[in-house]
Tab-separated table of C-alpha atoms and ligand atoms in Angstrom:
chain	number	residue	atom	x	y	z
A	1	UNK	CA	-25.777	6.328	-1.915
A	2	UNK	CA	-28.235	8.981	-0.767
A	3	UNK	CA	-31.065	8.618	1.722
A	4	UNK	CA	-34.264	7.935	-0.239
A	5	UNK	CA	-36.114	10.319	2.110
A	6	UNK	CA	-33.633	13.074	1.219
A	7	UNK	CA	-34.209	12.389	-2.494
A	8	UNK	CA	-38.009	12.536	-2.088
A	9	UNK	CA	-37.754	15.857	-0.247
A	10	UNK	CA	-35.030	17.425	-2.423
A	11	UNK	CA	-35.475	16.102	-5.984
A	12	UNK	CA	-34.269	19.333	-7.597
A	13	UNK	CA	-31.066	19.443	-5.518
A	14	UNK	CA	-30.350	15.833	-6.487
A	15	UNK	CA	-31.142	16.555	-10.138
A	16	UNK	CA	-28.672	19.454	-10.029
A	17	UNK	CA	-25.957	17.215	-8.565
A	18	UNK	CA	-26.603	14.632	-11.298
A	19	UNK	CA	-26.160	17.342	-13.886
A	20	UNK	CA	-23.076	18.936	-12.266
A	21	UNK	CA	-21.390	15.519	-12.024
A	22	UNK	CA	-22.329	14.645	-15.597
A	23	UNK	CA	-24.218	11.505	-14.580
A	24	UNK	CA	-26.843	9.637	-16.590
A	25	UNK	CA	-28.990	8.507	-13.645
A	26	UNK	CA	-32.701	8.866	-14.466
A	27	UNK	CA	-34.025	10.432	-11.289
A	28	UNK	CA	-37.660	10.313	-12.461
A	29	UNK	CA	-37.401	6.550	-12.956
A	30	UNK	CA	-35.978	6.206	-9.446
A	31	UNK	CA	-38.783	8.322	-7.968
A	32	UNK	CA	-41.466	6.372	-9.873
A	33	UNK	CA	-39.963	3.090	-8.699
A	34	UNK	CA	-39.928	4.420	-5.142
A	35	UNK	CA	-43.633	5.335	-5.410
A	36	UNK	CA	-44.404	1.845	-6.738
A	37	UNK	CA	-42.483	0.215	-3.879
A	38	UNK	CA	-44.265	2.375	-1.280
A	39	UNK	CA	-47.693	1.605	-2.776
A	40	UNK	CA	-47.038	-2.128	-2.981
A	41	UNK	CA	-45.750	-2.125	0.628
A	42	UNK	CA	-48.994	-0.472	1.780
A	43	UNK	CA	-51.077	-2.997	-0.196
A	44	UNK	CA	-49.184	-5.933	1.288
A	45	UNK	CA	-49.448	-4.517	4.814
A	46	UNK	CA	-53.256	-4.153	4.393
A	47	UNK	CA	-53.547	-7.726	3.168
A	48	UNK	CA	-51.351	-9.012	5.992
A	49	UNK	CA	-53.551	-7.141	8.505
A	50	UNK	CA	-56.605	-8.745	6.952
A	51	UNK	CA	-54.947	-12.154	7.086
A	52	UNK	CA	-54.191	-11.707	10.801
A	53	UNK	CA	-57.700	-10.476	11.559
A	54	UNK	CA	-59.173	-13.330	9.536
A	55	UNK	CA	-57.042	-15.911	11.343
A	56	UNK	CA	-58.132	-14.535	14.751
A	57	UNK	CA	-61.781	-14.532	13.690
A	58	UNK	CA	-61.492	-18.064	12.336
A	59	UNK	CA	-60.094	-19.245	15.684
A	60	UNK	CA	-63.176	-17.845	17.484
A	61	UNK	CA	-65.763	-18.655	14.749
A	62	UNK	CA	-68.596	-21.127	15.000
A	63	UNK	CA	-67.727	-24.374	13.158
A	64	UNK	CA	-70.158	-23.712	10.279
A	65	UNK	CA	-68.486	-20.300	9.563
A	66	UNK	CA	-64.906	-21.481	9.959
A	67	UNK	CA	-64.594	-23.267	6.570
A	68	UNK	CA	-65.334	-20.055	4.658
A	69	UNK	CA	-62.748	-18.158	6.754
A	70	UNK	CA	-60.099	-20.776	6.208
A	71	UNK	CA	-60.795	-20.606	2.459
A	72	UNK	CA	-60.441	-16.797	2.671
A	73	UNK	CA	-57.140	-17.284	4.471
A	74	UNK	CA	-55.891	-19.501	1.646
A	75	UNK	CA	-56.958	-16.891	-0.937
A	76	UNK	CA	-55.086	-14.195	0.995
A	77	UNK	CA	-52.039	-16.473	1.175
A	78	UNK	CA	-52.094	-16.891	-2.620
A	79	UNK	CA	-52.290	-13.086	-3.048
A	80	UNK	CA	-49.282	-12.528	-0.763
A	81	UNK	CA	-47.307	-15.316	-2.478
A	82	UNK	CA	-47.670	-13.348	-5.684
A	83	UNK	CA	-47.134	-9.832	-4.288
A	84	UNK	CA	-44.200	-10.344	-1.890
A	85	UNK	CA	-41.670	-11.596	-4.532
A	86	UNK	CA	-42.746	-8.696	-6.767
A	87	UNK	CA	-41.956	-6.272	-3.938
A	88	UNK	CA	-38.516	-7.837	-3.467
A	89	UNK	CA	-37.789	-7.475	-7.194
A	90	UNK	CA	-38.845	-3.818	-7.208
A	91	UNK	CA	-36.804	-3.101	-4.049
A	92	UNK	CA	-33.723	-4.677	-5.647
A	93	UNK	CA	-34.180	-2.517	-8.754
A	94	UNK	CA	-34.573	0.573	-6.558
A	95	UNK	CA	-31.413	-0.299	-4.598
A	96	UNK	CA	-29.403	-0.623	-7.824
A	97	UNK	CA	-30.524	2.882	-8.801
A	98	UNK	CA	-29.820	4.225	-5.301
A	99	UNK	CA	-26.240	2.916	-5.630
A	100	UNK	CA	-25.877	5.374	-8.533
A	101	UNK	CA	-27.122	8.481	-6.672
A	102	UNK	CA	-24.479	11.195	-6.150
A	103	UNK	CA	-23.422	13.044	-3.043
A	104	UNK	CA	-24.210	16.728	-3.554
A	105	UNK	CA	-20.882	18.494	-4.199
A	106	UNK	CA	-19.854	21.299	-1.864
A	107	UNK	CA	-20.670	24.803	-3.086
A	108	UNK	CA	-16.987	25.639	-3.572
A	109	UNK	CA	-16.387	22.909	-6.158
A	110	UNK	CA	-15.656	24.239	-9.659
A	111	UNK	CA	-18.601	23.173	-11.827
A	112	UNK	CA	-17.543	21.371	-14.991
A	113	UNK	CA	-17.613	18.003	-16.744
A	114	UNK	CA	-13.949	16.981	-16.331
A	115	UNK	CA	-10.487	17.691	-14.902
A	116	UNK	CA	-9.972	20.625	-17.280
A	117	UNK	CA	-12.263	22.511	-14.870
A	118	UNK	CA	-10.108	21.698	-11.836
A	119	UNK	CA	-8.704	24.840	-10.205
A	120	UNK	CA	-5.184	25.410	-8.850
A	121	UNK	CA	-5.694	27.062	-5.474
A	122	UNK	CA	-2.158	27.150	-4.071
A	123	UNK	CA	1.434	26.540	-5.202
A	124	UNK	CA	4.206	25.536	-2.800
A	125	UNK	CA	7.887	25.821	-3.724
A	126	UNK	CA	9.402	26.573	-7.129
A	127	UNK	CA	10.502	24.118	-9.797
A	128	UNK	CA	14.292	23.854	-9.757
A	129	UNK	CA	16.411	25.501	-12.423
A	130	UNK	CA	19.032	22.935	-13.361
A	131	UNK	CA	22.595	24.077	-14.118
A	132	UNK	CA	23.096	20.864	-16.092
A	133	UNK	CA	20.938	18.758	-18.410
A	134	UNK	CA	18.785	16.741	-15.975
A	135	UNK	CA	17.907	13.095	-16.594
A	136	UNK	CA	14.406	11.644	-16.350
A	137	UNK	CA	13.717	9.009	-13.711
A	138	UNK	CA	14.130	6.052	-16.057
A	139	UNK	CA	17.540	7.298	-17.238
A	140	UNK	CA	18.626	7.873	-13.624
A	141	UNK	CA	17.541	4.341	-12.686
A	142	UNK	CA	19.380	2.839	-15.655
A	143	UNK	CA	22.513	4.954	-15.107
A	144	UNK	CA	22.740	3.888	-11.452
A	145	UNK	CA	21.520	0.295	-11.710
A	146	UNK	CA	18.602	1.102	-9.392
A	147	UNK	CA	16.079	-1.033	-11.186
A	148	UNK	CA	15.375	-3.426	-14.018
A	149	UNK	CA	12.324	-2.671	-16.191
A	150	UNK	CA	13.189	-5.280	-18.789
A	151	UNK	CA	13.337	-8.141	-16.296
A	152	UNK	CA	10.219	-6.791	-14.555
A	153	UNK	CA	8.397	-7.075	-17.892
A	154	UNK	CA	9.790	-10.589	-18.288
A	155	UNK	CA	8.641	-11.783	-14.884
A	156	UNK	CA	5.492	-9.689	-14.385
A	157	UNK	CA	4.420	-8.139	-17.681
A	158	UNK	CA	3.579	-4.525	-18.511
A	159	UNK	CA	3.365	-1.684	-15.996
A	160	UNK	CA	5.622	-3.481	-13.507
A	161	UNK	CA	8.907	-2.504	-11.896
A	162	UNK	CA	11.902	-3.933	-10.046
A	163	UNK	CA	13.927	-1.687	-7.732
A	164	UNK	CA	17.495	-2.533	-6.773
A	165	UNK	CA	20.083	-1.406	-4.241
A	166	UNK	CA	19.671	2.092	-2.785
A	167	UNK	CA	16.388	2.756	-4.591
A	168	UNK	CA	14.778	-0.363	-3.160
A	169	UNK	CA	15.814	0.681	0.349
A	170	UNK	CA	14.682	4.259	-0.349
A	171	UNK	CA	11.145	3.121	-1.240
A	172	UNK	CA	10.860	1.280	2.084
A	173	UNK	CA	12.363	4.245	3.977
A	174	UNK	CA	9.788	6.606	2.446
A	175	UNK	CA	6.851	4.353	3.344
A	176	UNK	CA	8.044	4.073	6.945
A	177	UNK	CA	8.611	7.852	7.073
A	178	UNK	CA	5.032	8.462	5.898
A	179	UNK	CA	3.648	5.878	8.316
A	180	UNK	CA	5.446	7.594	11.208
A	181	UNK	CA	3.992	10.944	10.157
A	182	UNK	CA	0.521	9.381	10.348
A	183	UNK	CA	1.216	7.796	13.757
A	184	UNK	CA	2.544	11.141	15.058
A	185	UNK	CA	-0.769	12.659	13.882
A	186	UNK	CA	-2.609	10.167	16.087
A	187	UNK	CA	-3.856	7.763	13.406
A	188	UNK	CA	-3.960	4.068	14.317
A	189	UNK	CA	-1.509	2.124	12.122
A	190	UNK	CA	-3.048	-0.944	10.502
A	191	UNK	CA	-1.889	-3.576	8.110
A	192	UNK	CA	-4.855	-4.784	6.087
A	193	UNK	CA	-5.208	-7.383	3.334
A	194	UNK	CA	-5.305	-6.409	-0.317
A	195	UNK	CA	-7.595	-9.386	-0.992
A	196	UNK	CA	-11.118	-8.075	-0.474
A	197	UNK	CA	-14.757	-9.108	-0.848
A	198	UNK	CA	-17.212	-7.850	-3.431
A	199	UNK	CA	-19.416	-6.206	-0.813
A	200	UNK	CA	-16.468	-4.127	0.403
A	201	UNK	CA	-15.971	-2.848	-3.144
A	202	UNK	CA	-19.667	-1.974	-3.448
A	203	UNK	CA	-19.522	-0.229	-0.068
A	204	UNK	CA	-16.453	1.777	-1.140
A	205	UNK	CA	-18.046	2.851	-4.399
A	206	UNK	CA	-15.552	1.103	-6.678
A	207	UNK	CA	-18.426	-1.185	-7.700
A	208	UNK	CA	-20.603	-1.095	-9.720
A	209	UNK	CA	-19.217	1.877	-11.677
A	210	UNK	CA	-15.516	1.027	-12.004
A	211	UNK	CA	-15.375	-2.766	-11.881
A	212	UNK	CA	-12.964	-2.825	-14.801
A	213	UNK	CA	-10.207	-1.273	-12.656
A	214	UNK	CA	-10.172	-4.226	-10.248
A	215	UNK	CA	-8.410	-7.579	-10.647
A	216	UNK	CA	-10.503	-10.557	-9.550
A	217	UNK	CA	-9.027	-13.739	-8.080
A	218	UNK	CA	-10.497	-17.235	-7.848
A	219	UNK	CA	-13.094	-16.424	-10.500
A	220	UNK	CA	-14.451	-13.494	-8.523
A	221	UNK	CA	-14.504	-15.083	-5.071
A	222	UNK	CA	-12.173	-12.304	-3.974
A	223	UNK	CA	-10.684	-9.196	-5.539
A	224	UNK	CA	-7.411	-7.261	-5.264
A	225	UNK	CA	-8.135	-3.836	-3.737
A	226	UNK	CA	-6.813	-0.743	-5.523
A	227	UNK	CA	-6.449	1.030	-2.169
A	228	UNK	CA	-6.541	0.183	1.564
A	229	UNK	CA	-9.499	2.580	1.716
A	230	UNK	CA	-11.714	-0.290	0.502
A	231	UNK	CA	-10.770	-2.482	3.471
A	232	UNK	CA	-10.673	0.310	6.057
A	233	UNK	CA	-14.092	1.508	4.920
A	234	UNK	CA	-15.573	-1.931	5.483
A	235	UNK	CA	-13.934	-2.624	8.877
A	236	UNK	CA	-17.001	-1.523	10.836
A	237	UNK	CA	-19.604	-2.476	8.232
A	238	UNK	CA	-22.870	-3.547	9.812
A	239	UNK	CA	-21.748	-2.447	13.297
A	240	UNK	CA	-23.380	0.244	15.462
A	241	UNK	CA	-20.582	2.165	17.188
A	242	UNK	CA	-21.108	4.427	20.194
A	243	UNK	CA	-20.616	8.117	19.409
A	244	UNK	CA	-17.993	8.145	22.162
A	245	UNK	CA	-15.941	5.689	20.065
A	246	UNK	CA	-15.739	8.196	17.185
A	247	UNK	CA	-13.787	9.341	15.287
A	248	UNK	CA	-12.037	6.227	14.063
A	249	UNK	CA	-8.764	7.374	12.459
A	250	UNK	CA	-6.766	4.720	10.653
A	251	UNK	CA	-3.654	4.700	8.511
A	252	UNK	CA	-2.712	1.634	6.522
A	253	UNK	CA	0.272	0.595	4.417
A	254	UNK	CA	-0.787	-1.905	1.772
A	255	UNK	CA	0.048	-3.146	-1.725
A	256	UNK	CA	-2.515	-1.679	-4.157
A	257	UNK	CA	-3.530	-3.337	-7.427
A	258	UNK	CA	-5.078	-1.621	-10.448
A	259	UNK	CA	-5.745	-2.878	-13.948
A	260	UNK	CA	-5.421	0.697	-15.293
A	261	UNK	CA	-8.024	-0.282	-17.909
A	262	UNK	CA	-8.542	2.733	-20.139
A	263	UNK	CA	-5.039	4.128	-19.516
A	264	UNK	CA	-3.501	2.493	-22.592
A	265	UNK	CA	-0.590	4.545	-23.878
A	266	UNK	CA	-0.424	6.775	-20.791
A	267	UNK	CA	2.702	6.737	-18.610
A	268	UNK	CA	3.787	3.419	-20.087
A	269	UNK	CA	7.465	3.980	-19.149
A	270	UNK	CA	8.822	3.766	-15.654
A	271	UNK	CA	7.214	4.222	-12.246
A	272	UNK	CA	4.310	6.628	-12.791
A	273	UNK	CA	1.448	4.230	-13.465
A	274	UNK	CA	1.927	0.547	-12.534
A	275	UNK	CA	-0.348	-2.401	-11.804
A	276	UNK	CA	0.930	-2.962	-8.249
A	277	UNK	CA	2.119	-0.153	-5.983
A	278	UNK	CA	2.422	0.664	-2.287
A	279	UNK	CA	0.468	3.307	-0.430
A	280	UNK	CA	0.168	4.653	3.093
A	281	UNK	CA	-3.518	5.566	3.305
A	282	UNK	CA	-5.343	7.938	5.666
A	283	UNK	CA	-8.942	7.107	6.620
A	284	UNK	CA	-11.389	8.786	9.009
A	285	UNK	CA	-14.862	7.643	10.119
A	286	UNK	CA	-16.487	10.483	12.089
A	287	UNK	CA	-19.908	11.561	13.309
A	288	UNK	CA	-22.410	12.976	10.801
A	289	UNK	CA	-21.401	16.586	11.335
A	290	UNK	CA	-20.248	18.780	8.458
A	291	UNK	CA	-17.949	20.943	10.592
A	292	UNK	CA	-16.237	17.836	11.955
A	293	UNK	CA	-15.851	16.422	8.437
A	294	UNK	CA	-14.399	19.707	7.194
A	295	UNK	CA	-11.926	19.779	10.104
A	296	UNK	CA	-10.734	16.253	9.336
A	297	UNK	CA	-10.498	17.118	5.649
A	298	UNK	CA	-8.156	20.019	6.441
A	299	UNK	CA	-6.176	17.914	8.925
A	300	UNK	CA	-5.608	15.089	6.442
A	301	UNK	CA	-4.673	17.532	3.696
A	302	UNK	CA	-2.165	19.331	5.912
A	303	UNK	CA	-0.533	16.025	6.887
A	304	UNK	CA	0.052	15.270	3.192
A	305	UNK	CA	1.282	18.791	2.469
A	306	UNK	CA	3.642	18.402	5.436
A	307	UNK	CA	4.970	15.187	3.918
A	308	UNK	CA	5.606	16.820	0.534
A	309	UNK	CA	7.275	19.784	2.235
A	310	UNK	CA	9.472	17.379	4.236
A	311	UNK	CA	10.357	15.698	0.931
A	312	UNK	CA	11.388	19.160	-0.322
A	313	UNK	CA	9.226	18.809	-3.445
A	314	UNK	CA	7.451	21.648	-5.303
A	315	UNK	CA	3.712	20.945	-5.499
A	316	UNK	CA	0.358	22.592	-6.042
A	317	UNK	CA	-3.089	22.199	-4.502
A	318	UNK	CA	-5.986	21.428	-6.859
A	319	UNK	CA	-9.697	21.909	-6.102
A	320	UNK	CA	-11.334	19.125	-8.111
A	321	UNK	CA	-14.343	19.875	-10.321
A	322	UNK	CA	-17.805	18.364	-9.936
A	323	UNK	CA	-17.325	16.311	-13.117
A	324	UNK	CA	-13.946	14.945	-12.067
A	325	UNK	CA	-14.573	14.161	-8.365
A	326	UNK	CA	-16.869	11.214	-8.964
A	327	UNK	CA	-20.176	9.978	-7.623
A	328	UNK	CA	-19.643	9.840	-3.879
A	329	UNK	CA	-17.536	12.902	-3.275
A	330	UNK	CA	-18.715	15.982	-1.406
A	331	UNK	CA	-15.269	17.520	-1.889
A	332	UNK	CA	-11.950	16.381	-3.388
A	333	UNK	CA	-8.605	18.158	-3.318
A	334	UNK	CA	-5.582	16.682	-5.090
A	335	UNK	CA	-1.925	17.481	-4.537
A	336	UNK	CA	0.149	17.530	-7.710
A	337	UNK	CA	3.923	17.343	-7.538
A	338	UNK	CA	6.398	18.799	-10.042
A	339	UNK	CA	7.935	16.429	-12.641
A	340	UNK	CA	10.933	18.144	-14.282
A	341	UNK	CA	11.096	15.758	-17.260
A	342	UNK	CA	7.453	16.478	-18.087
A	343	UNK	CA	7.674	20.144	-17.145
A	344	UNK	CA	4.349	19.880	-15.345
A	345	UNK	CA	2.721	18.845	-12.085
A	346	UNK	CA	1.335	15.278	-11.723
A	347	UNK	CA	-1.101	13.970	-9.110
A	348	UNK	CA	0.503	12.304	-6.077
A	349	UNK	CA	-2.222	12.694	-3.396
A	350	UNK	CA	-6.015	12.737	-3.428
A	351	UNK	CA	-8.047	13.894	-0.409
A	352	UNK	CA	-11.807	13.198	-0.329
A	353	UNK	CA	-14.811	13.777	1.916
A	354	UNK	CA	-17.874	11.659	1.151
A	355	UNK	CA	-20.345	12.568	3.950
A	356	UNK	CA	-22.541	9.493	4.537
A	357	UNK	CA	-22.433	8.193	0.951
A	358	UNK	CA	-20.068	5.305	1.753
A	359	UNK	CA	-21.561	4.803	5.227
A	360	UNK	CA	-25.006	4.095	3.734
A	361	UNK	CA	-23.455	1.577	1.359
A	362	UNK	CA	-21.370	-0.092	4.066
A	363	UNK	CA	-23.853	0.162	6.954
A	364	UNK	CA	-21.468	2.285	9.058
A	365	UNK	CA	-23.623	3.585	11.924
A	366	UNK	CA	-23.298	4.982	15.417
A	367	UNK	CA	-25.664	5.643	18.339
A	368	UNK	CA	-25.593	9.177	19.825
A	369	UNK	CA	-26.000	9.913	23.553
A	370	UNK	CA	-29.771	10.166	23.138
A	371	UNK	CA	-29.801	6.685	21.608
A	372	UNK	CA	-30.562	7.899	18.080
A	373	UNK	CA	-28.786	5.960	15.319
A	374	UNK	CA	-27.004	7.821	12.474
A	375	UNK	CA	-24.942	6.916	9.448
A	376	UNK	CA	-21.344	8.106	9.927
A	377	UNK	CA	-19.285	10.358	7.631
A	378	UNK	CA	-16.108	9.049	5.961
A	379	UNK	CA	-12.998	10.679	4.513
A	380	UNK	CA	-9.780	9.404	2.966
A	381	UNK	CA	-6.482	10.753	1.677
A	382	UNK	CA	-3.119	9.607	0.409
A	383	UNK	CA	-0.280	9.950	2.892
A	384	UNK	CA	2.290	8.669	0.384
A	385	UNK	CA	2.205	6.320	-2.597
A	386	UNK	CA	5.277	4.690	-4.103
A	387	UNK	CA	6.734	4.242	-6.658
A	388	UNK	CA	5.098	7.306	-8.277
A	389	UNK	CA	6.645	9.709	-5.724
A	390	UNK	CA	10.065	8.265	-6.624
A	391	UNK	CA	9.709	9.854	-10.077
A	392	UNK	CA	9.537	13.284	-8.456
A	393	UNK	CA	12.177	12.585	-5.805
A	394	UNK	CA	14.740	11.206	-8.252
A	395	UNK	CA	14.266	13.949	-10.823
A	396	UNK	CA	13.992	16.956	-8.490
A	397	UNK	CA	16.898	15.964	-6.209
A	398	UNK	CA	19.375	14.639	-8.791
A	399	UNK	CA	23.015	15.776	-8.924
A	400	UNK	CA	25.050	16.209	-12.110
A	401	UNK	CA	26.916	12.966	-11.347
A	402	UNK	CA	23.649	11.061	-11.318
A	403	UNK	CA	23.525	10.593	-7.542
A	404	UNK	CA	20.331	11.767	-5.829
A	405	UNK	CA	20.080	13.696	-2.552
A	406	UNK	CA	17.830	12.352	0.196
A	407	UNK	CA	15.660	14.991	1.936
A	408	UNK	CA	16.843	15.632	5.500
A	409	UNK	CA	13.617	14.333	7.032
A	410	UNK	CA	14.096	10.930	5.381
A	411	UNK	CA	17.845	10.534	6.013
A	412	UNK	CA	17.320	8.914	9.450
A	413	UNK	CA	15.145	6.288	7.713
A	414	UNK	CA	17.422	5.753	4.738
A	415	UNK	CA	20.710	5.894	6.599
A	416	UNK	CA	22.567	8.035	4.065
A	417	UNK	CA	22.388	11.536	2.568
A	418	UNK	CA	22.441	10.352	-1.029
A	419	UNK	CA	21.395	7.461	-3.223
A	420	UNK	CA	24.456	6.034	-4.869
A	421	UNK	CA	24.968	3.722	-7.836
A	422	UNK	CA	24.464	0.034	-7.251
A	423	UNK	CA	27.373	-2.299	-7.875
B	1	LIG	N1	-1.553	2.899	-11.183
B	1	LIG	C1	-0.888	3.605	-10.263
B	1	LIG	N2	0.470	3.510	-10.188
B	1	LIG	C2	1.174	4.215	-9.259
B	1	LIG	N3	0.592	5.042	-8.357
B	1	LIG	C3	-0.747	5.154	-8.393
B	1	LIG	C4	-1.555	4.458	-9.324
B	1	LIG	N4	-2.869	4.797	-9.095
B	1	LIG	C5	-2.858	5.657	-8.069
B	1	LIG	N5	-1.601	5.882	-7.637
B	1	LIG	C6	-1.176	6.749	-6.530
B	1	LIG	O1	-2.133	6.603	-5.477
B	1	LIG	C7	-2.635	7.878	-5.144
B	1	LIG	C8	-4.061	7.728	-4.638
B	1	LIG	O2	-4.844	7.108	-5.617
B	1	LIG	S1	-6.284	7.672	-5.823
B	1	LIG	O3	-6.999	6.714	-6.577
B	1	LIG	O4	-6.153	8.980	-6.379
B	1	LIG	N6	-6.945	7.844	-4.376
B	1	LIG	C9	-7.055	6.840	-3.474
B	1	LIG	O5	-6.697	5.694	-3.728
B	1	LIG	C10	-7.614	7.226	-2.107
B	1	LIG	N7	-7.831	6.052	-1.319
B	1	LIG	C11	-6.644	8.182	-1.426
B	1	LIG	O6	-5.357	7.614	-1.341
B	1	LIG	C12	-2.519	8.676	-6.414
B	1	LIG	O7	-2.545	10.068	-6.153
B	1	LIG	C13	-1.161	8.211	-6.928
B	1	LIG	O8	-0.117	8.865	-6.238
């Protein structure tokens, strides 16, 4: 959410961001509500001052004057009893609207209402020309006995998967490879729960807008997070860190859960879009400095590009449009990796900078050397998510006999140079 002071001083800039991001937030209603809250606060403060002065005067008054003052005090009390709850109601309404205010997108973001306005900025590697008819990832899995989609559907339902033999080991090898890349980059490895609290989802930005993507457990006592970012972003909620403790750089491997509501009919076969998947996440909490945020953005992006290059996969870099990046983003760049069977690139990584939008929601603050308190800036990115990346790895690195080569960088983790059929 934005700073209400910033909104008061820059209404046109905020209005432009609302328009560029295709939002329906009524800024005028928010500003009117803010005026009402300010006015009511001033009224209440005046009455409280009068009540204090009246109480002091009553304490010093002559007995014959005191009764009238005490009566006045009661009258003032009745006024406050009526005004204070009204202020709380108005403040709650204002906060709900503030939750819907957008971070202003960076000036380099393509302006447009949806992902058709995203721009390809770089391409790395070339899609392979096969000298034989390649198989898609589902056919490769079935040919080699590397999974069991039917039994997964039986035990878990739609959008689920079971991996077997070499492919199961390969998934774990890839996650550990990605985790080591993050540790080598100096990020602190964390294991975090996937069970999370509602306030963490509000702080992240998943709530209130995209509640339907999240599974709830125990009737909404807790929820299953769609990404470790939700938990990492709430780690320091409500704390005041010292500037010297920044930046906090975390990486986390966690199971991620998504209802994929609204994706009916899309990617229903195989490993591309499932309800439960694994992801090594990158997360940075840094001081409120745009240069520092931009540096971390580039660092996180280059780590992920390094991982895709180590996996010997062709990919492209996408600058995400204002309409596609979502409410809290200042900037978002996705990496899309080549899928031979679809003859197109598909998203495998998503790097975002949110300035202080999440920090204001989560209460992530730090004290600078002069003692001044600031909201921090946050960023996140995908290091590697399975099983989606397996689609690209199986299809791009397949041999005519149906075996699949393992990229050199991952061989030490997997233990072999190829995935071979399961018994
Ligand atoms: N339903 C899904 N099934 C499989 N993989 C998924 C699914 N949803 C997302 N992913 C993978 O997770 C990556 C990150 O998801 S994201 O929503 O785009 N971004 C985030 O979660 C951020 N926290 C950065 O990781 C995606 O690029 C994709 O590779």
